[in-house]
XYZ file of C-alpha atoms in Angstrom:
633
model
C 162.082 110.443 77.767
C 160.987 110.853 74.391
C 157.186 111.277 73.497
C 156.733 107.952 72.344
C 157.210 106.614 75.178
C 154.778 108.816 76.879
C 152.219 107.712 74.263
C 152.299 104.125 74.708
C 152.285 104.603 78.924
C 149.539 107.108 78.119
C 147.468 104.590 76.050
C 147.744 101.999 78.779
C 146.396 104.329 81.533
C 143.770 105.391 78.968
C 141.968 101.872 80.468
C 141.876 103.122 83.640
C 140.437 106.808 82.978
C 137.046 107.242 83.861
C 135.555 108.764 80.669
C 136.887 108.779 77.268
C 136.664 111.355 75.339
C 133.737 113.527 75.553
C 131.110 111.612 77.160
C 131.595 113.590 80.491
C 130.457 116.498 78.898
C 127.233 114.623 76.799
C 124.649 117.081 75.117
C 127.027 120.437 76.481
C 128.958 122.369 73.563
C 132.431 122.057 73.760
C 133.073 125.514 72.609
C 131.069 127.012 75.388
C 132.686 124.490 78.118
C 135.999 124.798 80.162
C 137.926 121.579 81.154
C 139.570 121.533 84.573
C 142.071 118.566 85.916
C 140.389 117.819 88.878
C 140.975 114.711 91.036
C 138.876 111.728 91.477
C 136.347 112.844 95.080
C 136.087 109.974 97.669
C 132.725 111.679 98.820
C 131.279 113.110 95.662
C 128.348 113.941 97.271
C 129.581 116.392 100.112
C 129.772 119.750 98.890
C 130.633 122.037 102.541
C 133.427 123.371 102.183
C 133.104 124.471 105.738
C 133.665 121.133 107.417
C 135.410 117.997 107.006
C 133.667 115.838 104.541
C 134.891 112.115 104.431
C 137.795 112.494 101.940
C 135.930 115.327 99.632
C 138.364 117.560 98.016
C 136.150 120.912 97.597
C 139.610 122.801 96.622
C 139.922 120.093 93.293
C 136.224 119.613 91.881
C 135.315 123.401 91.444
C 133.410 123.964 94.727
C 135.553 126.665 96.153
C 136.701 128.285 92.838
C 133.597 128.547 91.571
C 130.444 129.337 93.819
C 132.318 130.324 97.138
C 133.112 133.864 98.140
C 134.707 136.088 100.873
C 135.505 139.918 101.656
C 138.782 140.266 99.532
C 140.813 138.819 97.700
C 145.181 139.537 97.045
C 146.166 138.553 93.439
C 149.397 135.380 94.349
C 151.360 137.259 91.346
C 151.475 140.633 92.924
C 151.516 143.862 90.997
C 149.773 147.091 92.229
C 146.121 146.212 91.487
C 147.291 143.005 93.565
C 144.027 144.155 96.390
C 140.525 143.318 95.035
C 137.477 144.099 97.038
C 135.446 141.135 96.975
C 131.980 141.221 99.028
C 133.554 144.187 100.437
C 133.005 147.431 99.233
C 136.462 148.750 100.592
C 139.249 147.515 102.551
C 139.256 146.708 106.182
C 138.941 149.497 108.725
C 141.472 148.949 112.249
C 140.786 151.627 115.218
C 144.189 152.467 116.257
C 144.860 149.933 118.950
C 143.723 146.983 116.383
C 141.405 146.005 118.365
C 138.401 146.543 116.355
C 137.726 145.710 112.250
C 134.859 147.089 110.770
C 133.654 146.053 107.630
C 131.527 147.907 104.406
C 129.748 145.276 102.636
C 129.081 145.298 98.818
C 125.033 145.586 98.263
C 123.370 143.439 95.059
C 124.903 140.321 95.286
C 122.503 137.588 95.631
C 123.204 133.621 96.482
C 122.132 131.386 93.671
C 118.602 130.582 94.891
C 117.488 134.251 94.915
C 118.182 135.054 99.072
C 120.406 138.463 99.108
C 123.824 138.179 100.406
C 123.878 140.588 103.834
C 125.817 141.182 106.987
C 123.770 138.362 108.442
C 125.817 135.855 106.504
C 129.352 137.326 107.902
C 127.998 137.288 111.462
C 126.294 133.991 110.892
C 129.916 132.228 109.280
C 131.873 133.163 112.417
C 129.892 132.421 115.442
C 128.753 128.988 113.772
C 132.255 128.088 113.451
C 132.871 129.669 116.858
C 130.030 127.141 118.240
C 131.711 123.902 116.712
C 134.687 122.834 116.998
C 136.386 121.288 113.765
C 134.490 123.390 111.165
C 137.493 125.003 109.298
C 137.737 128.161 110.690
C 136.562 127.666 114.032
C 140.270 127.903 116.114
C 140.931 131.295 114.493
C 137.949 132.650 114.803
C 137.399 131.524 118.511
C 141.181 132.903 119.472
C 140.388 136.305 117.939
C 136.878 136.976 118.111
C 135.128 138.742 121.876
C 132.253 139.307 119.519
C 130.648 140.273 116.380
C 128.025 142.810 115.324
C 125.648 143.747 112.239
C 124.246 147.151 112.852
C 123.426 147.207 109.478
C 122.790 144.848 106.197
C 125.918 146.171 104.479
C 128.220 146.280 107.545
C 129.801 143.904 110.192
C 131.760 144.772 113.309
C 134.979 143.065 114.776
C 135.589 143.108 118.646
C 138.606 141.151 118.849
C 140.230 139.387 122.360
C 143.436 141.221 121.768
C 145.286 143.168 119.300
C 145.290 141.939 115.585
C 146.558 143.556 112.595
C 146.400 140.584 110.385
C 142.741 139.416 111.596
C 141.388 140.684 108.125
C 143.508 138.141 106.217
C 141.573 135.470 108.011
C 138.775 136.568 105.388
C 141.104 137.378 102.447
C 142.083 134.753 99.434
C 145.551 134.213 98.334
C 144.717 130.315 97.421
C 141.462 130.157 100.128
C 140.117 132.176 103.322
C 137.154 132.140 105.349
C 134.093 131.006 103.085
C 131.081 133.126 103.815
C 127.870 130.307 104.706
C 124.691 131.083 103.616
C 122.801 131.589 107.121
C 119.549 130.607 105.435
C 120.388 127.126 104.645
C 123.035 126.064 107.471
C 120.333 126.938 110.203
C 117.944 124.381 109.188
C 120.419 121.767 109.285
C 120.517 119.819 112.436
C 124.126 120.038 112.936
C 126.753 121.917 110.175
C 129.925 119.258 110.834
C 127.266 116.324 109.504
C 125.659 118.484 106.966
C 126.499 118.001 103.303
C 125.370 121.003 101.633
C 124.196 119.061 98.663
C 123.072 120.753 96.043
C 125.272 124.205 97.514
C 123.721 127.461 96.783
C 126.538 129.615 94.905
C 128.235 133.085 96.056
C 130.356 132.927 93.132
C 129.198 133.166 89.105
C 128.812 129.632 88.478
C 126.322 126.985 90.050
C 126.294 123.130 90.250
C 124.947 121.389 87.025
C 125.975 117.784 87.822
C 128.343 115.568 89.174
C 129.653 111.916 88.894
C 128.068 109.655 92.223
C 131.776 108.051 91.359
C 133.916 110.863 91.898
C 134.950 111.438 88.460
C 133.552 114.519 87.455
C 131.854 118.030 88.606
C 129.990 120.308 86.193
C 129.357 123.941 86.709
C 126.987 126.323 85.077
C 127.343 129.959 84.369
C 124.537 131.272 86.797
C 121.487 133.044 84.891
C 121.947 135.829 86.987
C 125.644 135.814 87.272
C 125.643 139.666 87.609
C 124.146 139.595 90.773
C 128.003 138.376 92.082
C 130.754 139.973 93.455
C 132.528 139.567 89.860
C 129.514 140.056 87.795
C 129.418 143.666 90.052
C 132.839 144.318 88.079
C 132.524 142.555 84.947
C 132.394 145.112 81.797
C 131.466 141.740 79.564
C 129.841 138.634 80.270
C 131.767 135.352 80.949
C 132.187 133.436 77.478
C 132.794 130.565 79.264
C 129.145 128.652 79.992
C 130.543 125.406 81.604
C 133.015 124.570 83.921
C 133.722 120.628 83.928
C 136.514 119.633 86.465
C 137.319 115.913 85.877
C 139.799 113.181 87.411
C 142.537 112.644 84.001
C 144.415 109.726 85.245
C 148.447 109.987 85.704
C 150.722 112.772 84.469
C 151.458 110.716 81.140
C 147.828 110.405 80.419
C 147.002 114.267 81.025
C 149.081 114.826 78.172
C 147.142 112.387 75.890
C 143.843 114.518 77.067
C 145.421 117.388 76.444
C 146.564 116.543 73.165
C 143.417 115.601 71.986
C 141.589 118.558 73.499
C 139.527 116.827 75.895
C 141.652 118.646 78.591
C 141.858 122.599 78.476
C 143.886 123.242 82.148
C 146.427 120.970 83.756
C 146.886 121.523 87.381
C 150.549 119.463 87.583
C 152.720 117.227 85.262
C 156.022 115.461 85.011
C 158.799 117.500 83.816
C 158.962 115.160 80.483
C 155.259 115.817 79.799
C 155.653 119.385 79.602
C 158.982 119.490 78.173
C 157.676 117.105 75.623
C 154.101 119.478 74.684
C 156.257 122.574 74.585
C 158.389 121.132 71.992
C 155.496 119.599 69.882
C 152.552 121.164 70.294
C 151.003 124.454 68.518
C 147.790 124.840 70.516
C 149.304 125.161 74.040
C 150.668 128.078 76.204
C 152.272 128.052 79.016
C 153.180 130.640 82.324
C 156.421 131.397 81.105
C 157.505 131.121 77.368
C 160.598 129.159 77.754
C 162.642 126.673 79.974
C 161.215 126.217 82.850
C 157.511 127.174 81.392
C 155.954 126.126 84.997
C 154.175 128.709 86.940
C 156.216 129.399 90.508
C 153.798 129.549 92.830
C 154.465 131.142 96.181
C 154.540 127.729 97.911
C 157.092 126.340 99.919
C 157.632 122.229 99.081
C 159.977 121.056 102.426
C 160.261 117.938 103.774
C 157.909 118.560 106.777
C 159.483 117.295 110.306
C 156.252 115.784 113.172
C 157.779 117.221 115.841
C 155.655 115.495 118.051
C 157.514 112.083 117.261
C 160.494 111.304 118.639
C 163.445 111.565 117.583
C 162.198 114.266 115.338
C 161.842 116.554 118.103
C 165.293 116.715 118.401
C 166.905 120.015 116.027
C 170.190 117.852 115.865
C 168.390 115.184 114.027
C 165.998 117.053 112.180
C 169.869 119.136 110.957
C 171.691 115.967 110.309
C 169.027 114.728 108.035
C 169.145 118.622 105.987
C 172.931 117.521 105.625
C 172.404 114.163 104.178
C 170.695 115.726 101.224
C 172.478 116.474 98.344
C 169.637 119.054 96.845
C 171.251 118.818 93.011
C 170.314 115.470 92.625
C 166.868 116.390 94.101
C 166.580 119.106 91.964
C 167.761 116.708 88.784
C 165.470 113.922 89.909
C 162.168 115.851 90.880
C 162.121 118.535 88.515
C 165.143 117.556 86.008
C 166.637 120.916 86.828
C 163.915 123.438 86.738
C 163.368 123.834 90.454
C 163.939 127.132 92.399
C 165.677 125.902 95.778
C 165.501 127.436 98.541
C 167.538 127.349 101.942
C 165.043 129.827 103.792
C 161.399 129.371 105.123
C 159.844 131.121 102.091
C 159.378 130.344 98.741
C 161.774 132.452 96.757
C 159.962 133.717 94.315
C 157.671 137.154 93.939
C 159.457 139.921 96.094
C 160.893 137.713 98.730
C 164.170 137.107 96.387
C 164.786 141.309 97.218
C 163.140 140.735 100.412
C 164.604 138.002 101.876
C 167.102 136.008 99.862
C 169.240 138.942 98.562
C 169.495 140.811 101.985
C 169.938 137.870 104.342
C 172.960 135.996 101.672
C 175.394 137.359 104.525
C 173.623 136.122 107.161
C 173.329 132.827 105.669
C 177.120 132.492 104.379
C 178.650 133.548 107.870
C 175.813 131.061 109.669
C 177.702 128.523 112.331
C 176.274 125.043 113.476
C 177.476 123.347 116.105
C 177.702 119.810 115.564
C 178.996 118.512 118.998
C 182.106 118.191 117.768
C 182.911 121.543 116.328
C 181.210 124.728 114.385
C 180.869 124.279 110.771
C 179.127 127.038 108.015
C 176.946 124.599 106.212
C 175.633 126.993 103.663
C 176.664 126.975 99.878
C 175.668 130.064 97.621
C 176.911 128.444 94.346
C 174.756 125.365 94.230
C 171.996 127.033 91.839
C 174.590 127.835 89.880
C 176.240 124.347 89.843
C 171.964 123.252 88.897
C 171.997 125.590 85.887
C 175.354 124.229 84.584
C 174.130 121.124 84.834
C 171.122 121.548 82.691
C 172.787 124.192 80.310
C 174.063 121.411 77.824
C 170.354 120.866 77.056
C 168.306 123.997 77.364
C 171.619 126.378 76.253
C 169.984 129.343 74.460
C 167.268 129.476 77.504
C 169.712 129.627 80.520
C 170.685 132.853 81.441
C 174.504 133.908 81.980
C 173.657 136.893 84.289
C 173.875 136.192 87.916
C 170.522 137.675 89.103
C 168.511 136.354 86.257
C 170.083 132.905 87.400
C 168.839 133.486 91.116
C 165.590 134.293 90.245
C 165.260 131.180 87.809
C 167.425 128.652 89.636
C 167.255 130.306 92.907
C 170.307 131.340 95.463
C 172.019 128.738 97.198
C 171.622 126.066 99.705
C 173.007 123.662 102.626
C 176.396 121.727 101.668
C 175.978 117.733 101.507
C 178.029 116.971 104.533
C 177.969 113.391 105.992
C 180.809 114.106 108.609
C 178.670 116.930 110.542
C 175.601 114.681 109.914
C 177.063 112.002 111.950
C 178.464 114.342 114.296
C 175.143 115.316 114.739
C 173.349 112.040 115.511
C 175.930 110.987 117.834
C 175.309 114.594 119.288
C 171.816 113.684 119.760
C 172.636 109.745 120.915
C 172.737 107.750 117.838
C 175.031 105.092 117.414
C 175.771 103.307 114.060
C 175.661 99.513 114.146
C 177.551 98.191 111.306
C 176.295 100.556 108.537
C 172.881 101.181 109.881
C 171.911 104.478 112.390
C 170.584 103.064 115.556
C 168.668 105.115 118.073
C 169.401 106.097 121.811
C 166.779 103.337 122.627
C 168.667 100.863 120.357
C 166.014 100.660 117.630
C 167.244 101.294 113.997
C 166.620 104.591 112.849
C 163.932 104.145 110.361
C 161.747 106.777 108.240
C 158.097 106.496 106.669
C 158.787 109.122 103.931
C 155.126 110.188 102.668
C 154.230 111.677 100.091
C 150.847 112.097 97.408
C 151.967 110.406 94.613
C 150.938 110.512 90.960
C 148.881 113.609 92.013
C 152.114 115.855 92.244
C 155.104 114.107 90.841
C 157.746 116.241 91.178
C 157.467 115.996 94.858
C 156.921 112.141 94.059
C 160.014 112.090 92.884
C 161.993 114.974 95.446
C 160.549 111.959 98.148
C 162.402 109.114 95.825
C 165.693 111.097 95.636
C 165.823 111.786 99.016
C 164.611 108.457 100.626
C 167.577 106.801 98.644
C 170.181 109.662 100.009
C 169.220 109.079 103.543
C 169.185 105.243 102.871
C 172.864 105.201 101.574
C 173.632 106.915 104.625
C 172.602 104.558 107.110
C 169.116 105.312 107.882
C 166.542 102.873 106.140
C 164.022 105.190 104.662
C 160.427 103.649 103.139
C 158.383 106.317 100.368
C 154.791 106.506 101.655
C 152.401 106.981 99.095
C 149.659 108.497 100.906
C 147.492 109.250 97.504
C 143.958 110.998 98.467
C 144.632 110.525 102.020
C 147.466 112.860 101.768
C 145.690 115.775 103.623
C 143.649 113.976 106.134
C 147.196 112.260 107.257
C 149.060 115.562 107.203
C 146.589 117.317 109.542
C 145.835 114.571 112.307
C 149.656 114.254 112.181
C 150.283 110.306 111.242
C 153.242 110.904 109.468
C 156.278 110.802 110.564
C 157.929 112.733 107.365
C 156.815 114.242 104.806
C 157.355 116.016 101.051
C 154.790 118.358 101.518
C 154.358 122.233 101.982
C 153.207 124.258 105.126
C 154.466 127.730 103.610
C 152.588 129.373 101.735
C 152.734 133.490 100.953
C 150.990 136.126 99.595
C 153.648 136.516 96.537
C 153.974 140.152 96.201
C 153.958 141.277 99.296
C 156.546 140.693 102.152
C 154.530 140.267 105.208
C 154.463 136.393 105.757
C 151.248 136.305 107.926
C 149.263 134.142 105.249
C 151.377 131.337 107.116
C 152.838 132.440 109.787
C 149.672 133.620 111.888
C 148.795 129.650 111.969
C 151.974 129.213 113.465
C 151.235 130.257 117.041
C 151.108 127.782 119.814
C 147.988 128.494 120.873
C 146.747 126.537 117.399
C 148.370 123.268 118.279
C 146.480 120.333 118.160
C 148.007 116.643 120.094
C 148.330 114.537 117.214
C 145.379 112.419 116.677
C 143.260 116.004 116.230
C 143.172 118.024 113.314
C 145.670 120.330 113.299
C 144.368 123.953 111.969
C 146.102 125.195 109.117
C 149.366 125.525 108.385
C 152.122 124.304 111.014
C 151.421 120.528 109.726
C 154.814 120.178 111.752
C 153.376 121.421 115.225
C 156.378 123.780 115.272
C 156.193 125.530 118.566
C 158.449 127.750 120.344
C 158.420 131.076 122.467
C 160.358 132.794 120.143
C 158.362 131.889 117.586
C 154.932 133.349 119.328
C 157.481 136.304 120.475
C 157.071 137.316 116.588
C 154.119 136.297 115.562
C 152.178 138.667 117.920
C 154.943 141.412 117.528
C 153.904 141.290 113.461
C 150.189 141.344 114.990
C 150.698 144.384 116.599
C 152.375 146.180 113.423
C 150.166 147.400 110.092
C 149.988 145.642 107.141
C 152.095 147.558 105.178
C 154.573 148.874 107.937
C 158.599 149.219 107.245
C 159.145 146.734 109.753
C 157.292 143.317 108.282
C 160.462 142.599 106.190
C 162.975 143.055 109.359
C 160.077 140.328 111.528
C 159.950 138.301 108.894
C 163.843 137.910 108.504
C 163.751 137.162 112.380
C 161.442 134.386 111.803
C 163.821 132.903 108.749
C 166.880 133.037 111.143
C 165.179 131.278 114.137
C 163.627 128.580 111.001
C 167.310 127.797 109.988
C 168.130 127.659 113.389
C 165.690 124.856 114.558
C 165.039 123.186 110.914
C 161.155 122.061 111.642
C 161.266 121.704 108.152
C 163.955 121.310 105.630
C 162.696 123.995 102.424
C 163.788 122.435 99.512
C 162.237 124.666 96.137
C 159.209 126.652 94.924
C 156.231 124.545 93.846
C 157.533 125.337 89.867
C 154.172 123.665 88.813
C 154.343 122.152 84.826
C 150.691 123.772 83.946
C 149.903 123.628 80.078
C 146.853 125.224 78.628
C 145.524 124.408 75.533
C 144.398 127.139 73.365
C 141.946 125.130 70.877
C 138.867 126.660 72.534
C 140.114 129.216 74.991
C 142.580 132.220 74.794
C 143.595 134.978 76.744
C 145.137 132.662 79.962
C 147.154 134.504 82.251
C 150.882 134.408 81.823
C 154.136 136.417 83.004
C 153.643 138.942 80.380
C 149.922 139.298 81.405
C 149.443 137.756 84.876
C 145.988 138.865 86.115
C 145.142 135.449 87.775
C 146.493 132.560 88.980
C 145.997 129.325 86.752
C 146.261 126.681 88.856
C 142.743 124.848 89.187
C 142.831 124.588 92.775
C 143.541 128.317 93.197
C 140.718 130.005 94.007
C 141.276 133.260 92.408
C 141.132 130.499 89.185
C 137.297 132.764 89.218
C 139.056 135.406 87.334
C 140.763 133.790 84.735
C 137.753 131.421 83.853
C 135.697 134.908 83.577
C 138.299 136.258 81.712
C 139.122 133.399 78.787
C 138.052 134.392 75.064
C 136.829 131.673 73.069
C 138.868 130.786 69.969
C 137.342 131.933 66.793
C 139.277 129.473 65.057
C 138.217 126.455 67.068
C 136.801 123.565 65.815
C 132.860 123.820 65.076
C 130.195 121.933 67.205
């Protein structure tokens, strides 16, 4: 689509936008403020993070990025300074059976109304959350946790109900953890699930200014005594950046429009056009990676998410026949008009899990036998990214690598074979009958899907929902796109959905153990639909086999040889059962304009994440340089 086009769309949704230009940000300096895509809060006025708050979005208005903390944090882009001590002083400490963390706390950091941070706050976090059911951490923290201790201000002791080599990541940030509370303020509220924490004391550098009673925007202010933080601890220079305003920017086409006219520094997500279109035109923006695709992968698995809770979705012949009903190039052309990553295995292929995972297991997945009823068949394909780069290569030629490897890594390695013979073998496997040209179940009901997804919000995966809906359509099974908008979250974790374009993988990036997910997946954290299902099975994927390697990867160190051979076995028993159909990396179309700010993190310099709803965000906002060329106030 040419730009144009995207200007008069833009100019239209201008109407709708809740602040033109720069009245959000009245009487502060531009050049001393940061501008965040947020999204537009239902509950503006609930600011804990540590319960549920009515629709609030604390991961999109600045609340968690900015004035939460925990014990450590893990870099999503890897590399070996990838560890960073947090309100620790040191990593975690395991006796030998892994029964037992203890933790060194950092001393000097301060919450933003003056009370020092202490051990009393860690102890305080977990047996509140213990005590009420539904905060956000409560079901990890009451299957792990015999009991806690503080024998001292600066450390905290873990007695844990059974072995537990991974109970540290509970409390360490790849996107979010375990939020420390501030004991003094929770325990004078009558109860923490009803409390709103409004105004929050900070943990973190920056403290609330303001906020829109609408929803529409969320200002932050560099704390006067930001030093007293866990990054101020570390900081050789101050923060140049004074403000942080996260505001609602309308649609993907109107983001650019802000963005062009500078009243938009960091875009969380766009339309492919949008960012192909900025690239091409624009001399004030950067982007993660200097040519085609320019998104940032982020470890993050988008799938089309299975409730296996809801018949007939329980059934691993239907959830398979559906996976062969996809043809993933035109999903790839429609979501992400060829710059998508796909990926047949339960992990996002980017980081190290391409030479952990995807190179070592192409055997595996080549030589891999269904049975559809009717015979065996070996569904997998490991030319199709190849077949999605020569589609694209007439436009982006001089950007599209030749080499094989270079082309997995961009495109990504191959994928499941569009195969509408096996799929019906399947569903007749599994009783369906087709009636004319429509799928009918075993109870004679047509087979119908509610396909949900967010919306304008992320519209790639808009789109992936779109492509697919049509495919399964066409074959026989009437599908319907959901457009779940802000409810999106609240519908994937009390499970009313019935499908979804959604993620429930997420890793650590640069490191192979896949516990930042797969921990969540036990079966002792599944909720009846209805309740809110902890994170991260959204799918309520349970199986002994699958517990059978979680706890063996509890019982093994962090860093032992044998992570990469568990995680492999749970990839084989995912492709097996297909709870969820992997379809790409989240390749998010981020932009950053460089009018007022410099130094963003990139691939040639990538010490943060940029996405606004990352939390380790913290470090890049402390570690922009303000343009000396930028326009005077």
């Amino acid at each position: 689509m040419k730009f144009r086009k995207y200007v008069a769309i833009a100019l239209l949704s201008l109407i709708a936008l809740p602040a033109f230009a720069q009245d959000f940000i009245a009487g502060i300096p531009r050049n001393e403020t940061l501008i965040i895509q947020g999204t537009p809060q239902q509950n503006a006025d609930w600011f804990n993070v540590w319960a549920p708050g009515g629709g609030a979005a604390a991961n999109l208005n600045g609340l968690q990025q900015l004035t939460t903390d925990t014990l450590w944090f893990i870099n999503p882009e890897g590399g070996k300074d990838a560890w960073q001590n947090a309100l620790a002083s040191e990593p975690p400490s395991y006796n030998a059976e892994f029964t037992e963390m203890t933790v060194k706390l950092r001393k000097g950091i301060f919450w933003s109304d003056g009370v020092e941070f202490t051990s009393d706050d860690v102890v305080y976090t977990v047996q509140t959350q213990i005590d009420h059911p539904g905060m956000a951490w409560s079901a990890p923290f009451t299957v792990n946790v015999a009991s806690i201790e503080n024998p001292d201000p600066q450390t905290v002791v873990f007695h844990l109900k059974k072995p537990n080599s991974r109970f540290h990541t509970l409390f360490t940030v790849r996107w979010n953890a375990a939020w420390i509370m501030p004991k003094h303020v929770f325990e004078k509220a009558a109860d923490p699930l009803s409390f709103n924490n409004n105004p929050p004391v900070s943990l973190g550098p920056y403290q609330l200014q303001s906020y829109d009673k609408g929803g529409n925007w969320t200002i932050w202010k560099l704390r006067d005594d930001w030093q007293r933080t866990s990054i101020g601890l570390a900081a050789a220079q101050p923060p140049e950046v004074k403000y942080v305003v996260y505001r609602a920017a309308g649609n993907p086409e109107a983001r650019v429009i802000e963005q062009r006219n500078h009243n938009l520094d960091v875009i969380n997500d766009m339309a492919p056009e949008g960012m192909f279109s900025i690239m091409r035109d624009s001399k004030s923006t950067a982007s993660w990676l200097k040519g085609f695709p320019f998104a940032h992968p982020d470890p993050t698995l988008p799938s089309v998410l299975f409730n296996t809770k809801k018949a007939p979705f329980d059934n691993k012949d239907v959830r398979w026949a559906l996976a062969l009903l996809i043809d993933i190039r035109e999903v790839a052309l429609g979501s992400y008009r060829g710059a998508a990553n796909i990926a047949a295995l339960a992990t996002p292929p980017t980081g190290s899990a391409p030479d952990d995972y995807y190179a070592p297991m192409q055997d595996w997945l080549t030589n891999f036998e269904l049975d559809t009823g009717s015979r065996k068949i070996k569904p997998y394909d490991p030319n199709i990214s190849a077949q999605i780069a020569n589609m694209v290569r007439g436009q982006w030629a001089d950007q599209i690598p030749t080499d094989p490897a270079k082309l997995q890594r961009t495109f990504g390695f191959g994928w499941w074979k569009k195969d509408v013979e096996a799929a019906t073998e399947l569903l007749q496997k599994a009783g369906f009958k087709k009636s004319g040209r429509q799928w009918v179940k075993p109870d004679g009901t047509p087979f119908a899907i509610r396909l949900q997804v967010e919306g304008d919000a992320i519209p790639t995966l808009a789109r992936a929902g779109t492509v697919i809906a049509q495919q399964w359509t066409q074959a026989g099974i009437a599908t319907k796109v959901d457009v779940a908008g802000p409810t999106n979250g609240q519908r994937l974790s009390t499970g009313d959905f019935e499908a979804a374009i959604y993620w429930s993988i997420e890793t650590w990036g640069g490191h192979p153990d896949l516990s930042f997910f797969l921990d969540s997946y036990h079966s002792e954290f599944i909720k009846p639909v209805g309740q809110i299902q902890p994170p991260r099975n959204l799918q309520r994927w349970q199986d002994p086999r699958l517990d059978q390697i979680i706890e063996r990867n509890r019982s093994i160190a962090f860093d032992s040889p044998d992570v990469a051979k568990l995680g492999q076995d749970f990839l084989k028993l995912a492709v097996e059962e297909m709870p969820m159909i992997p379809l790409m990396a989240y390749n998010k179309f981020a932009p950053l304009d460089t009018t007022y700010w410099t130094n963003y993190p990139s691939a040639d310099n990538p010490y943060s994440a940029s996405g606004p709803n990352w939390s380790n965000i913290r470090y890049m906002v402390v570690g922009l340089k303000a343009n000396p060329d930028a326009p005077k106030p």
